[in-house]
Coordinates of C-alpha atoms and ligand atoms in Angstrom, one line a residue:
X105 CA 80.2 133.0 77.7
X106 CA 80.0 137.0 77.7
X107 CA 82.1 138.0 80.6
X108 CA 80.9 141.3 82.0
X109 CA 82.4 144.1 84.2
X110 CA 80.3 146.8 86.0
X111 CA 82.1 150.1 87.0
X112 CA 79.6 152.5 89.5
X113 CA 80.6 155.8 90.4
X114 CA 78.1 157.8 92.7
X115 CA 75.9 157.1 95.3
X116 CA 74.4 153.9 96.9
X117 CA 71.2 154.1 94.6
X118 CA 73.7 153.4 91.9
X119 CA 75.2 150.8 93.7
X120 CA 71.9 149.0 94.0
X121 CA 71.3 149.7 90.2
X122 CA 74.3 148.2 89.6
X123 CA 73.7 144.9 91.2
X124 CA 70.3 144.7 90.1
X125 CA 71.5 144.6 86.4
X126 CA 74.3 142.1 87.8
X127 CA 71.8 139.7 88.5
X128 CA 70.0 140.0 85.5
X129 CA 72.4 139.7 83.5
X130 CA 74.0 136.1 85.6
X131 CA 69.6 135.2 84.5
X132 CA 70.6 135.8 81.1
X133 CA 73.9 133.7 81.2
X134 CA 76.1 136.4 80.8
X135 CA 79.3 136.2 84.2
X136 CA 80.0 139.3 85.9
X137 CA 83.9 139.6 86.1
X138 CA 86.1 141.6 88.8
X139 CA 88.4 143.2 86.3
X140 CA 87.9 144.9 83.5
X141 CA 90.4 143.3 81.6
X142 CA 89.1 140.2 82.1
X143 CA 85.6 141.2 80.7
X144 CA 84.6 141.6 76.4
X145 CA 81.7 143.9 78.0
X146 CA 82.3 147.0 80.4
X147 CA 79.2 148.8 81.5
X148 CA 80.0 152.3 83.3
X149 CA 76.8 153.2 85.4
X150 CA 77.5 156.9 86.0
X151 CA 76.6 159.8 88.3
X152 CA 76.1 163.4 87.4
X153 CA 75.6 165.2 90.4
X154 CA 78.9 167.0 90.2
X155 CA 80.9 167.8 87.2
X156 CA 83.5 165.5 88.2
X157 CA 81.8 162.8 88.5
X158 CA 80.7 162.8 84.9
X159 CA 84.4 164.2 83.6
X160 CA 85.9 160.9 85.7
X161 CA 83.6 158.7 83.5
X162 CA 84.1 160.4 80.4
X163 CA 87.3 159.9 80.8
X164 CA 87.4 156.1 81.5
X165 CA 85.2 155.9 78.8
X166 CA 87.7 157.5 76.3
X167 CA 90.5 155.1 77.8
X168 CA 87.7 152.4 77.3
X169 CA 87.7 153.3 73.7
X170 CA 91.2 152.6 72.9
X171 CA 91.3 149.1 73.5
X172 CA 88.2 148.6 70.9
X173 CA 90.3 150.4 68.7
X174 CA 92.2 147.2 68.8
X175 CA 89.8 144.5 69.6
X176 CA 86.4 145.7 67.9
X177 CA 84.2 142.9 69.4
X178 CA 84.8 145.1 73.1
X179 CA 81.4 146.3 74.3
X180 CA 81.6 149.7 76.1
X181 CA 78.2 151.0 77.6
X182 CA 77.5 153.8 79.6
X183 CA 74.3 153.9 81.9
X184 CA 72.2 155.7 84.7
X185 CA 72.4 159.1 85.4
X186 CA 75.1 160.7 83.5
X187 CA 73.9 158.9 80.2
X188 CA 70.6 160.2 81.3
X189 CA 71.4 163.7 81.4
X190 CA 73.6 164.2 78.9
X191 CA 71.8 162.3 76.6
X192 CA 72.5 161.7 72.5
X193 CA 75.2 164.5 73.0
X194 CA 77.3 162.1 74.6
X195 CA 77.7 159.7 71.3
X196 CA 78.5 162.7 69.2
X197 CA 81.6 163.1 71.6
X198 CA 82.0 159.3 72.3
X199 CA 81.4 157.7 69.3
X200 CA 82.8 154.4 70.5
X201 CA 80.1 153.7 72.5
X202 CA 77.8 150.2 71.9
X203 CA 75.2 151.2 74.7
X204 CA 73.3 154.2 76.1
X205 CA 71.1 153.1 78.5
X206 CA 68.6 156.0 81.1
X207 CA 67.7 156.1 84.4
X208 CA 64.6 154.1 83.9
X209 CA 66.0 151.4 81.5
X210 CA 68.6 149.1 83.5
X211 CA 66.3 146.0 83.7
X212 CA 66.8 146.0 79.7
X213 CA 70.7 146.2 79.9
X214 CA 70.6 142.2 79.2
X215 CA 68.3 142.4 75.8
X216 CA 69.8 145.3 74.6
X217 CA 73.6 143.7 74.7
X218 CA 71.8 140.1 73.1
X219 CA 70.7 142.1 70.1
X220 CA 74.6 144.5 70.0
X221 CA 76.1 141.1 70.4
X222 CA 74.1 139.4 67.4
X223 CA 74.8 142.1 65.0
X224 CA 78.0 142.1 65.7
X225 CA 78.2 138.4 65.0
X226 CA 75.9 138.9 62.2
X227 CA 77.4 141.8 60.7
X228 CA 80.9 142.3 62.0
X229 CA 81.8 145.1 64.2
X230 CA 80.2 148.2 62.5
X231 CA 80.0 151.6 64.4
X232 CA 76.6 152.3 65.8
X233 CA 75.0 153.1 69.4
X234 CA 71.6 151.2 71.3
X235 CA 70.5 154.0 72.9
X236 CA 67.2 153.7 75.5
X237 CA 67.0 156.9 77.6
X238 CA 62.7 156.8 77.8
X239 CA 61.0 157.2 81.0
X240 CA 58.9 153.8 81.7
X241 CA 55.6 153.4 84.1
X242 CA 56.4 151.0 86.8
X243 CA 60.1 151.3 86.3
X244 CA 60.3 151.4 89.9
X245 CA 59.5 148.1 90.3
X246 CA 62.6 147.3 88.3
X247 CA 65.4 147.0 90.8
X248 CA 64.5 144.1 92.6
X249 CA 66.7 141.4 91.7
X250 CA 70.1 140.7 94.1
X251 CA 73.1 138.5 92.6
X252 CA 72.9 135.1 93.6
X253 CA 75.0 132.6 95.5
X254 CA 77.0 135.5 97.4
X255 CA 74.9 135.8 100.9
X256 CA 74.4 139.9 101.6
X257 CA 74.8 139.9 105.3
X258 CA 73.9 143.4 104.8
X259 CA 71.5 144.4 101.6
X260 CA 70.3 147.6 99.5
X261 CA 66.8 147.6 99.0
X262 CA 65.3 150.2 96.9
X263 CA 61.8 151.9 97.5
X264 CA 61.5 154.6 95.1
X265 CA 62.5 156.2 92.5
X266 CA 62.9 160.2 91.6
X267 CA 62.7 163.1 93.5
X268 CA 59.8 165.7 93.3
X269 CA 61.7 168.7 95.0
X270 CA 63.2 171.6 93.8
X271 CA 66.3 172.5 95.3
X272 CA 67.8 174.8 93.0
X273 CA 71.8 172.9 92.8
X274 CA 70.5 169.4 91.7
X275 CA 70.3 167.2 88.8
X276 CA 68.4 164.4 90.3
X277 CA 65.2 165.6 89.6
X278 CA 66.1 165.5 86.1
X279 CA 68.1 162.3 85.4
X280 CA 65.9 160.4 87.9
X281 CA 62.2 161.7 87.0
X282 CA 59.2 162.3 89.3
X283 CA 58.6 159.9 92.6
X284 CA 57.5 156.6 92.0
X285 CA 56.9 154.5 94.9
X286 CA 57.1 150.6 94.7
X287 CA 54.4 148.8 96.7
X288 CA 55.2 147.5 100.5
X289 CA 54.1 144.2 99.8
X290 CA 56.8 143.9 97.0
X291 CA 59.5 145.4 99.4
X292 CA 58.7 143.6 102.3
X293 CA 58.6 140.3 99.6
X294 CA 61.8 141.4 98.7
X295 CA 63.3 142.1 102.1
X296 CA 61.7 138.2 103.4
X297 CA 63.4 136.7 100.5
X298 CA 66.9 138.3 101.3
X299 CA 66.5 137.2 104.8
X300 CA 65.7 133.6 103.7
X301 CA 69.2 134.1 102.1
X302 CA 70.8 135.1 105.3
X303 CA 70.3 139.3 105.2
X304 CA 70.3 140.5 108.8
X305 CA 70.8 144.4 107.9
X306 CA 68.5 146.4 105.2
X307 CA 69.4 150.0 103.7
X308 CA 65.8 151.4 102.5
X309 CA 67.5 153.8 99.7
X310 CA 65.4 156.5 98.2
X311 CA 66.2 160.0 97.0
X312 CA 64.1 160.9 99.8
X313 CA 63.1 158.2 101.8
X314 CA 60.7 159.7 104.2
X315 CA 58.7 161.2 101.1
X316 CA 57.7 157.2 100.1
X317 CA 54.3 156.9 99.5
X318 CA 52.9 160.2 100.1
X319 CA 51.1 160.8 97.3
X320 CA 49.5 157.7 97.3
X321 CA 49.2 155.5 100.5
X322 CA 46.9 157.0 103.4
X323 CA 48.4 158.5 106.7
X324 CA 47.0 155.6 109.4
X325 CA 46.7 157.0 112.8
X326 CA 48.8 159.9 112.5
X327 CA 51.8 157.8 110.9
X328 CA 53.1 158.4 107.3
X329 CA 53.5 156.0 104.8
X330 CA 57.2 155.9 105.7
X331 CA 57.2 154.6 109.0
X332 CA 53.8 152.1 107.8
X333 CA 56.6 151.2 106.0
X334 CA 59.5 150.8 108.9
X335 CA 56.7 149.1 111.4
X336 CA 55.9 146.4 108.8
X337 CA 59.8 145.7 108.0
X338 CA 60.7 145.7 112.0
X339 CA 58.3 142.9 111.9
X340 CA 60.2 140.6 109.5
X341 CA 61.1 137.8 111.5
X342 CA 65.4 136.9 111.2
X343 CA 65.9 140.6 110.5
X344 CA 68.2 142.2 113.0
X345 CA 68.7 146.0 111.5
X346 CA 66.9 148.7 109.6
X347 CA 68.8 151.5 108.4
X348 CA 68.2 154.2 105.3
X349 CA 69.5 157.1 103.5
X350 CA 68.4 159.7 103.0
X351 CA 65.5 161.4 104.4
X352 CA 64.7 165.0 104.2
X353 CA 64.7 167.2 106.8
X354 CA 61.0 168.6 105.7
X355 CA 59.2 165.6 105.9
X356 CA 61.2 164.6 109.7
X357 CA 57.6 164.4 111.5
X358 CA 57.4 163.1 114.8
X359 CA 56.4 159.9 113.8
X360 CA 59.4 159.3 112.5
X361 CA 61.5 161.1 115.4
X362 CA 59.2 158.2 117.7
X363 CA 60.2 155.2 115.3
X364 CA 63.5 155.6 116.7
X365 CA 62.6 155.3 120.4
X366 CA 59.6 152.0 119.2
X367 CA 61.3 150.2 116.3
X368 CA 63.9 148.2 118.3
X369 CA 65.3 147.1 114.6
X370 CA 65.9 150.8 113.2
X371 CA 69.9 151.6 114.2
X372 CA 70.5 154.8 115.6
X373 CA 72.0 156.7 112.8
X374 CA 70.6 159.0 110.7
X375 CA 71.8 160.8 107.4
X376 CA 70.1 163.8 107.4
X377 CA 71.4 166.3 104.6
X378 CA 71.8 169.8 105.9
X379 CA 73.7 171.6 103.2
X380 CA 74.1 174.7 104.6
X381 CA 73.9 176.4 108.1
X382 CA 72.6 179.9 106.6
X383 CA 68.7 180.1 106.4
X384 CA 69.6 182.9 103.4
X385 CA 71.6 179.9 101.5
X386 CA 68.8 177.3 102.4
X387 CA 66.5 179.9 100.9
X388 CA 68.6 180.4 97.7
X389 CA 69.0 176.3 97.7
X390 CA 65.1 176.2 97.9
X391 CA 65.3 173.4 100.8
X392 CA 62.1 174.6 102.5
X393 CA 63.8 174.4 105.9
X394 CA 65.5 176.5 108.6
X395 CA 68.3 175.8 110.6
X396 CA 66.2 176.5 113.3
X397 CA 63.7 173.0 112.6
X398 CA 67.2 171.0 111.7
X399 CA 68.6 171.6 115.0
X400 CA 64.7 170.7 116.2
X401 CA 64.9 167.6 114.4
X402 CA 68.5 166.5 116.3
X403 CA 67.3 167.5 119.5
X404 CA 64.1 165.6 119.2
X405 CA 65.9 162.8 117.7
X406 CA 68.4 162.9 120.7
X407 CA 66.0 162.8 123.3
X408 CA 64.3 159.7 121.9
X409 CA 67.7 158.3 121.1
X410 CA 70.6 159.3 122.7
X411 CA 73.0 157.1 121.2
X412 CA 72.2 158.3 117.9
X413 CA 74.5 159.4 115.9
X414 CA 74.2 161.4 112.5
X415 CA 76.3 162.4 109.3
X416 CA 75.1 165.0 106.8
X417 CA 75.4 166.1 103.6
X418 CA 77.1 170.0 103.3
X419 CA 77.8 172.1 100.1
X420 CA 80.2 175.0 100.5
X421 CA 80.6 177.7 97.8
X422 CA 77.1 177.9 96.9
X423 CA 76.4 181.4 94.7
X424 CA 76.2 184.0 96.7
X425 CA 77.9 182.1 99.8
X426 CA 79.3 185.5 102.1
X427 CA 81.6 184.7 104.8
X428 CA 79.5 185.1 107.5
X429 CA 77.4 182.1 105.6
X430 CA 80.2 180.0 105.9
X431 CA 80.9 180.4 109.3
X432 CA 76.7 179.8 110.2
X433 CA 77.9 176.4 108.3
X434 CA 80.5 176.0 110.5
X435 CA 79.6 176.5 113.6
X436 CA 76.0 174.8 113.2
X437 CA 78.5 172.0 112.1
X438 CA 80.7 172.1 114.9
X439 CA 77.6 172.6 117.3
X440 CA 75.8 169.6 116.0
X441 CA 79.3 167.5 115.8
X442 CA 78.1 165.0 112.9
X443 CA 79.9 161.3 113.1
X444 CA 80.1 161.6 109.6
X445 CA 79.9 164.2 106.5
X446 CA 80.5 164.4 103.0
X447 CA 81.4 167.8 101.8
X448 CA 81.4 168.8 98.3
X449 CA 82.2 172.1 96.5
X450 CA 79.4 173.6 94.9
X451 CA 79.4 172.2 91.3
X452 CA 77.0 174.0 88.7
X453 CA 75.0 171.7 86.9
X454 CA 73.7 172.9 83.5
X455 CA 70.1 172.9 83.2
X456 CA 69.5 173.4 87.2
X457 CA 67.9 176.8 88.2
X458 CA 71.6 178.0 90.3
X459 CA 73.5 177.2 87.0
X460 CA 71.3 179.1 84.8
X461 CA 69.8 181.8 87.0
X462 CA 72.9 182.8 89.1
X463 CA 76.8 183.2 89.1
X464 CA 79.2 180.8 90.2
X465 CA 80.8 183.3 92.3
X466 CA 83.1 181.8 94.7
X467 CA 86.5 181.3 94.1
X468 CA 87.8 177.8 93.6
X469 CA 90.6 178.5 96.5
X470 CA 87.8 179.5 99.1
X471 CA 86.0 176.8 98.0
X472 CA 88.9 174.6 99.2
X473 CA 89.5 176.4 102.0
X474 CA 86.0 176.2 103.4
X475 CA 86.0 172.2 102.8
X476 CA 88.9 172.0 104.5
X477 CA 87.6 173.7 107.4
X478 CA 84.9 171.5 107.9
X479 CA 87.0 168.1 106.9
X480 CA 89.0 169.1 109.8
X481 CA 86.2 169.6 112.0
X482 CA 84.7 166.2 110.8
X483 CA 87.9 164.9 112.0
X484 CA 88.1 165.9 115.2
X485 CA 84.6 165.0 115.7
X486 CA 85.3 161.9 114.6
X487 CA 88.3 160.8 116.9
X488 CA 86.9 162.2 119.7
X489 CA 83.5 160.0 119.2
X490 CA 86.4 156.8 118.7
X491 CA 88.0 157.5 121.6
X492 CA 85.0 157.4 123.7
X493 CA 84.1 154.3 122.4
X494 CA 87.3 152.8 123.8
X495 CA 86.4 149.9 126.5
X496 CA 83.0 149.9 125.5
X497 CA 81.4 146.7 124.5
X498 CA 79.6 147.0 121.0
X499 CA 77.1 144.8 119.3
X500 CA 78.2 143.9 116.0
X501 CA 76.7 142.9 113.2
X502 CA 79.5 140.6 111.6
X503 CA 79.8 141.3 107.5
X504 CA 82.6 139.7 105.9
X505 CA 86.3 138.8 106.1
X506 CA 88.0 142.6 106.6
X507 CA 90.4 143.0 103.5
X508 CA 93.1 142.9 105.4
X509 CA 94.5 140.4 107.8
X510 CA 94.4 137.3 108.3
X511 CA 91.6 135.8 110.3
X512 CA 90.4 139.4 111.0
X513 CA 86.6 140.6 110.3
X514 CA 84.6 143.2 109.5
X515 CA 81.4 144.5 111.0
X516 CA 79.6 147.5 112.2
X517 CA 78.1 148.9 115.4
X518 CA 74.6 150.4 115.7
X519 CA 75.7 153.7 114.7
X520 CA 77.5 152.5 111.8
X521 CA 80.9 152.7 112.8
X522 CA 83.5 149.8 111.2
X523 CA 84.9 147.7 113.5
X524 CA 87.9 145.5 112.8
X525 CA 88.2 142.2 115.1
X526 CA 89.3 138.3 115.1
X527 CA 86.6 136.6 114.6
X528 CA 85.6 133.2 112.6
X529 CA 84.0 132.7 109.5
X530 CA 80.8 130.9 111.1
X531 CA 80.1 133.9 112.9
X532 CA 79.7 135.9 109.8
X533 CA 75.6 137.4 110.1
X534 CA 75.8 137.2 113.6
X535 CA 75.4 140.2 116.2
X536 CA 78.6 139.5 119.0
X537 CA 79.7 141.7 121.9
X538 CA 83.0 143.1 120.9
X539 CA 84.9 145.0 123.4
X540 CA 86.6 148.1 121.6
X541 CA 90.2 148.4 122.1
X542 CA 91.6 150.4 119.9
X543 CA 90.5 153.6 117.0
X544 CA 91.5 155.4 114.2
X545 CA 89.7 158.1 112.8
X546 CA 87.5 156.1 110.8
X547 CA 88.0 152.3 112.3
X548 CA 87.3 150.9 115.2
X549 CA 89.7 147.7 116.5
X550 CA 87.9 145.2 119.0
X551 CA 88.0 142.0 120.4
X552 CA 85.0 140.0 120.4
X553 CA 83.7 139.3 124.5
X554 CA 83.8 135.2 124.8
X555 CA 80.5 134.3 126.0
X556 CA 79.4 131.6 128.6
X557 CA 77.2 129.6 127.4
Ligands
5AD839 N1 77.3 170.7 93.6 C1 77.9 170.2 94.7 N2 77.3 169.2 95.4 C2 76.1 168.8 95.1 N3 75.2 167.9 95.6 C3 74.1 167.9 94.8 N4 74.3 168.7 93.8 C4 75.5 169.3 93.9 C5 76.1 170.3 93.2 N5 75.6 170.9 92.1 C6 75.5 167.2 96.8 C7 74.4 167.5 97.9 C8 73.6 166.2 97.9 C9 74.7 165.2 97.6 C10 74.3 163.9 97.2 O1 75.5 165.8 96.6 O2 75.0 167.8 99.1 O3 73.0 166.0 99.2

């Protein structure tokens, strides 16, 4: 039996990707393997949203290529969004490679390594690439599948492909295509199934979630496709949370600030990219918001919602990013004190409007500086938000054993925060009362409350 390892870099949507060719390949008879030197095929599914990313799988993919120097039956193939972008271009400079598979393609991962198999039994190891980078109607409808046998107490379920904005950093657009939406009776089909399985958690993912079905499924009384979309799943009978990632702040109507305060399933935590705090840099980004509507947004969201918390997404050293645009950033940041962040310096990416229509004109040391800044902010946040939590009783969804400790388990709170506890295996899916007793800047420690029954 073909034994196959899947390396993801990037973000959830390529987590989900992953898994989804996982379990089509376990159809096709093929085992998925937790080491790569236990597998004959490695598949890199790749992300291209910052240089490094793609210069991190290059890389493995050049160490990848060392070994089939020695063992010529290896399989190396190299998928999603990097292969997407870069295209034929990167065969020239990786010649080693069997498979080049797009965006659009991963449901035919298993038939294309059949056919590179075959040959290769057929015809001996011979140098050549299967390369499927085509755009494909109803693609969207692809990622579907979850691997078998292992219960997802908590489950990715995608409901769209592509992006249709414009924002002048990004890649997306390109290596993911237009919006597609899939239909809500084959989500929520997909989302009974998993809970039939033992799912209690979903994670809607979407490049912008609150964008589903716009172009395509009617408002109905005043409510967008979106939360149709949210109502229907909060009505799944066993399931216990809703969560997604990521909306937009453009599309943040009311109806979705009031989902939070009716939908007793939807957790209260929201990822709401803000990228920068300087309407001039929003403006040069082309996010068509203000920081005025973002802080609109929280506030509305808060009032609903108090407990909610919210992370963001923040890029520092955009062109043209003064000082007195950094410090909007960080004191809209500081204001708004996010539970959690990822930061990233501005990376141009060729072929997107800030690459090839302005300069890259922040050094790389103020770049650093300015991440820094806010990582420490983040931090401080973060601890502070711990420490409050300290005595509280949480519900938590239990996941899984934690990775370390015997007996110990992992699980999250409402707002999403880890919590570390001794617990027992049967209680694995179930939401407990854990009394927090102890935090880290990332981690909660608990003990779970003993009930009377
Ligand atoms: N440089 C740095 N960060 C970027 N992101 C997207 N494109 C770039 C880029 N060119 C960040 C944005 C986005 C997150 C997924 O990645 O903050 O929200």
């Amino acid at each position: 039996m073909n034994r196959v390892y899947i390396k993801t870099y990037g973000c959830q949507m390529n987590e989900r990707d992953s898994e989804a060719v996982a379990s089509l390949l376990t159809d096709r008879g093929y085992s998925i393997v937790p080491d790569e030197h236990q597998a004959d095929v490695v598949l890199l599914n790749t992300c291209a949203v910052r240089d490094q990313a793609e210069q991190k799988a290059i890389g493995k993919t050049g160490h990848l290529a060392k070994r089939k120097r020695k063992d010529p039956n290896f399989v190396i193939g190299v998928m999603g969004c990097m292969a997407q972008n870069r295209g034929e271009e990167l065969v020239d400079r990786l010649p080693d490679l069997d498979l080049l598979v797009g965006t659009q393609k991963f449901h035919r991962v298993p038939e294309m390594l059949d056919q590179i198999i075959a040959r290769q039994k057929a015809l001996g190891p011979k140098p050549s690439t299967l390369i499927d980078l085509a755009s494909e109607e109803g693609s969207e409808e692809t990622i579907r599948d979850h691997t078998e046998g292992e219960r997802q107490v908590s489950a990715f379920v995608s409901i769209m492909q592509g992006c249709n904005m414009h924002c002048t950093f990004c890649i997306v657009p390109k290596t993911r295509g237009p919006e597609r939406y899939r239909s809500m009776d084959s989500i929520c089909a997909e989302i009974e199934e998993l809970v039939s399985k033992g799912t209690r958690e979903v994670t809607l993912l979407g490049q912008i979630v609150n964008s589903y079905g716009m172009r395509q499924i009617p408002f109905v009384g005043g409510k967008s496709p979106f939360v149709q979309l949210l109502e229907r799943i909060n009505a799944i009978d066993g399931l216990e949370r809703i969560r997604f990632t990521s909306p937009h702040p453009r599309g943040f109507q009311r109806d979705l600030v009031e989902a939070y305060g009716e939908l007793p399933k939807l957790m209260p935590y929201v990822h709401l990219p803000l990228q920068s705090g300087s309407d001039r840099i929003l403006k040069a980004m082309r996010r068509p918001y203000t920081v005025r509507r973002f802080r609109e947004i929280v506030t509305q969201l808060r009032e609903v919602q108090p407990e909610i918390c919210f992370s963001t997404d923040i890029i520092v050293g955009f062109p043209g990013e003064t000082d007195e645009d950094f410090a909007m950033t960080r004191d809209l940041f500081d204001e708004i004190g996010f539970d959690m962040a990822f930061i990233f310096k501005y990376s141009p990416r060729s072929g997107t409007p800030s690459a090839e229509e302005m300069v890259d004109d922040v050094p790389q040391a103020v770049k650093e500086a300015r991440n820094q800044e806010l990582l420490d902010i983040l931090g401080k946040h973060s601890l502070r938000r711990n420490q409050a939590m300290q005595g509280t009783i949480q519900e938590v969804l239990v996941e899984q054993p934690a990775r370390k400790g015997e007996g110990k388990f992992l699980g999250r709170t409402p707002g999403n925060r880890k919590v570390i506890f001794s617990a027992s295996e049967r209680l694995i899916g179930e939401l407990v009362p854990v009394q927090i007793t102890d935090t880290s800047v990332t981690t909660l420690l608990g003990e779970l409350v003993l009930q009377h029954v």
